[in-house]
XYZ file of C-alpha atoms in Angstrom:
238
model
C -4.794 13.348 17.524
C -3.664 10.534 15.251
C -4.435 6.975 16.337
C -1.748 4.332 15.882
C -3.452 1.186 14.579
C -1.392 -1.944 15.232
C -1.677 -4.962 12.936
C -0.006 -8.028 14.513
C 2.570 -10.491 13.293
C 1.795 -14.004 12.147
C 0.220 -15.095 15.439
C -2.472 -12.460 14.894
C -3.408 -12.353 18.590
C -2.133 -8.837 19.285
C -0.921 -10.034 22.699
C 2.692 -9.355 21.825
C 2.036 -5.603 21.586
C 1.440 -5.247 25.345
C 4.915 -4.002 26.323
C 5.139 -1.767 23.273
C 1.810 -0.100 24.042
C 2.889 0.435 27.642
C 5.964 2.297 26.354
C 4.093 4.732 24.094
C 4.307 8.451 24.844
C 1.828 10.017 27.309
C -1.567 10.608 25.745
C -0.872 8.344 22.771
C -3.918 6.850 21.084
C -3.428 3.262 19.964
C -5.605 0.312 19.048
C -4.837 -3.308 18.204
C -6.683 -5.289 15.551
C -6.714 -9.034 16.153
C -7.214 -11.889 13.692
C -9.431 -14.953 14.256
C -7.267 -17.674 15.842
C -9.311 -20.571 14.454
C -10.283 -19.275 10.997
C -7.855 -19.504 8.081
C -8.174 -16.218 6.170
C -6.000 -15.198 3.234
C -4.515 -11.728 2.842
C -7.570 -10.397 0.979
C -9.962 -11.604 3.676
C -7.776 -10.196 6.456
C -7.700 -6.855 4.639
C -11.508 -6.820 4.645
C -11.556 -7.670 8.352
C -9.133 -4.849 9.174
C -11.046 -2.334 7.068
C -14.211 -3.067 9.033
C -12.509 -2.128 12.315
C -10.551 0.994 11.379
C -11.482 4.416 12.831
C -14.311 5.856 10.763
C -14.026 9.568 11.585
C -10.496 10.161 12.903
C -7.025 10.081 11.327
C -4.874 7.014 11.894
C -1.456 5.625 11.033
C -1.277 1.935 10.183
C 1.579 -0.119 11.612
C 1.951 -3.495 9.928
C 4.237 -5.831 11.848
C 5.977 -8.561 9.847
C 3.182 -10.744 8.373
C 0.717 -7.831 8.450
C 2.813 -5.427 6.401
C 1.111 -6.389 3.104
C -2.310 -5.779 4.690
C -1.266 -2.314 5.838
C 0.170 -1.579 2.391
C -3.023 -2.651 0.608
C -5.169 -0.432 2.830
C -2.830 2.552 2.545
C -2.851 2.163 -1.245
C -6.636 2.617 -1.279
C -6.208 6.294 -0.439
C -8.740 6.240 2.398
C -9.058 9.812 3.712
C -8.506 8.863 7.376
C -5.314 6.889 6.722
C -2.516 9.444 7.037
C 0.633 7.345 7.372
C 2.127 3.876 7.076
C 4.701 2.088 9.230
C 6.176 -1.260 8.283
C 8.068 -3.086 11.020
C 10.382 -5.907 9.924
C 7.977 -6.575 7.091
C 7.914 -7.278 3.364
C 5.834 -6.957 0.197
C 7.104 -10.146 -1.413
C 8.197 -13.519 -0.055
C 11.279 -12.428 1.944
C 12.932 -15.831 1.550
C 12.298 -16.886 -2.079
C 14.945 -19.591 -1.855
C 12.617 -21.428 0.535
C 9.665 -21.498 -1.875
C 10.401 -25.170 -2.535
C 9.182 -25.884 1.008
C 5.601 -25.066 0.033
C 4.473 -28.705 -0.593
C 6.156 -29.799 2.628
C 4.635 -26.958 4.633
C 1.187 -27.873 3.355
C 1.481 -31.258 5.099
C 3.858 -30.598 7.985
C 2.572 -31.230 11.543
C 3.154 -27.708 12.817
C 2.144 -28.630 16.359
C 5.403 -30.618 16.524
C 7.570 -27.665 15.469
C 10.422 -26.812 17.904
C 8.832 -23.717 19.458
C 11.900 -22.948 21.562
C 14.075 -22.684 18.462
C 11.496 -20.535 16.686
C 11.234 -18.261 19.709
C 15.009 -17.751 19.841
C 15.000 -16.994 16.109
C 12.341 -14.315 16.591
C 13.578 -12.809 19.851
C 17.347 -13.132 19.617
C 19.853 -14.357 22.214
C 19.371 -11.510 24.717
C 15.646 -12.030 25.252
C 14.087 -12.864 28.596
C 12.182 -15.911 29.774
C 9.062 -13.744 30.009
C 9.395 -12.753 26.337
C 9.776 -16.387 25.277
C 6.732 -17.306 27.354
C 4.730 -14.525 25.696
C 5.596 -15.806 22.217
C 4.767 -19.375 23.210
C 1.440 -18.266 24.661
C 0.504 -16.291 21.563
C 1.373 -19.146 19.204
C -0.547 -21.616 21.367
C -3.730 -19.588 20.868
C -3.634 -20.078 17.087
C -4.886 -23.263 15.445
C -2.107 -25.052 13.510
C -4.102 -24.985 10.264
C -4.421 -21.197 10.589
C -0.693 -20.761 11.122
C -0.043 -22.996 8.125
C -2.375 -20.941 5.929
C -0.641 -17.717 6.928
C 2.800 -19.164 6.176
C 1.609 -20.356 2.772
C 0.170 -16.902 2.060
C 3.613 -15.371 2.558
C 5.238 -17.806 0.123
C 2.972 -16.663 -2.733
C 2.766 -12.996 -1.753
C 3.265 -10.098 -4.147
C 2.163 -6.692 -2.836
C 4.659 -4.699 -4.881
C 2.051 -3.027 -7.068
C -0.043 -1.514 -4.246
C 3.116 -0.367 -2.471
C 3.949 1.795 -5.482
C 0.553 3.487 -5.161
C 0.966 4.463 -1.509
C 1.101 8.274 -1.433
C 1.560 8.658 2.327
C 4.519 9.161 4.656
C 6.120 5.738 5.032
C 8.417 4.622 7.839
C 10.189 1.272 7.714
C 11.652 -0.076 10.963
C 14.424 -2.502 10.108
C 15.949 -4.860 12.668
C 19.710 -4.962 12.335
C 19.863 -8.528 13.688
C 16.751 -9.879 11.959
C 17.215 -13.561 11.128
C 13.748 -13.921 9.600
C 13.336 -10.991 7.192
C 16.547 -9.979 5.371
C 17.735 -6.429 4.660
C 16.723 -6.914 1.026
C 13.053 -6.686 2.059
C 13.517 -3.117 3.313
C 15.616 -2.264 0.268
C 12.811 -3.435 -2.022
C 10.255 -1.289 -0.169
C 12.508 1.767 -0.508
C 13.110 1.088 -4.194
C 9.410 0.737 -4.980
C 8.266 3.741 -2.953
C 10.437 6.844 -2.808
C 8.601 8.130 0.282
C 10.157 5.417 2.423
C 12.215 6.443 5.443
C 14.227 3.550 6.884
C 15.268 3.512 10.532
C 17.484 0.618 11.619
C 17.443 -0.606 15.213
C 20.039 -3.091 16.421
C 17.616 -5.799 17.456
C 16.018 -9.106 16.370
C 12.912 -9.712 14.290
C 10.500 -9.124 17.188
C 11.648 -5.532 17.423
C 8.607 -4.038 19.132
C 8.759 -6.746 21.789
C 12.487 -6.609 22.551
C 13.249 -2.915 21.989
C 9.908 -1.161 22.517
C 11.338 2.124 23.814
C 13.797 2.405 20.929
C 11.022 1.703 18.444
C 8.823 4.340 20.071
C 11.661 6.863 19.794
C 11.576 6.336 16.017
C 7.791 6.263 15.669
C 6.956 9.287 17.830
C 8.607 11.961 15.638
C 7.134 10.330 12.536
C 3.621 10.626 13.940
C 4.211 14.086 15.384
C 5.309 15.294 11.952
C 2.090 13.935 10.455
C 0.019 15.547 13.202
C 1.767 18.885 12.630
C 1.013 18.703 8.917
C -2.651 17.974 9.643
C -2.831 20.916 12.047
C -1.303 23.201 9.420
C -3.697 21.990 6.749
C -6.718 22.543 8.986
C -10.183 21.017 8.410
C -10.741 19.334 5.060
């Protein structure tokens, strides 16, 4: 059986995967890797942290949600024998909003604890989301120290994971949100252009796709993983 390893969005808490995990198919194996809420780690340090927690003797598929996509790409590009597939959900391998790069000096000083969380939540979850979903996002963000959130945002602005993406020689599924107001369609197009193995599935939802449309996301992920499992069964022991 292949384990689905979930790497969280920018909050890093992993809390926002709860509904998605509850919707997985019977018998599914899944694990969530969480990031330190009070320690500002760059992409390289987070990659090291994730590597230390991955299954050591069983196959797994990495799912990188949004902010974590570049981490999943970097690990998949290593060619680790137990990593058998890659899923990117509403993610990117380069700053998805380059026109906002000028905000970097401002972001470095901005009091993030004063940010309008309600507006951010609506941007992530879309207009049809529930009060419980907004509360979950608010709770996850509240767990993360402002300086950590700032460091993660700054990491995205200077990101370039295009080279490792081209080295990924695994099945690659990209889940694109049709109503994503955070990551544009061009981010998925770039992934597909740089890696010909990419399969794009579009779901008519907002940026927090796994939180708002978990069952629809599972319906796209399940056949992807089953196909990988079937190939492993056919290949037999290494």
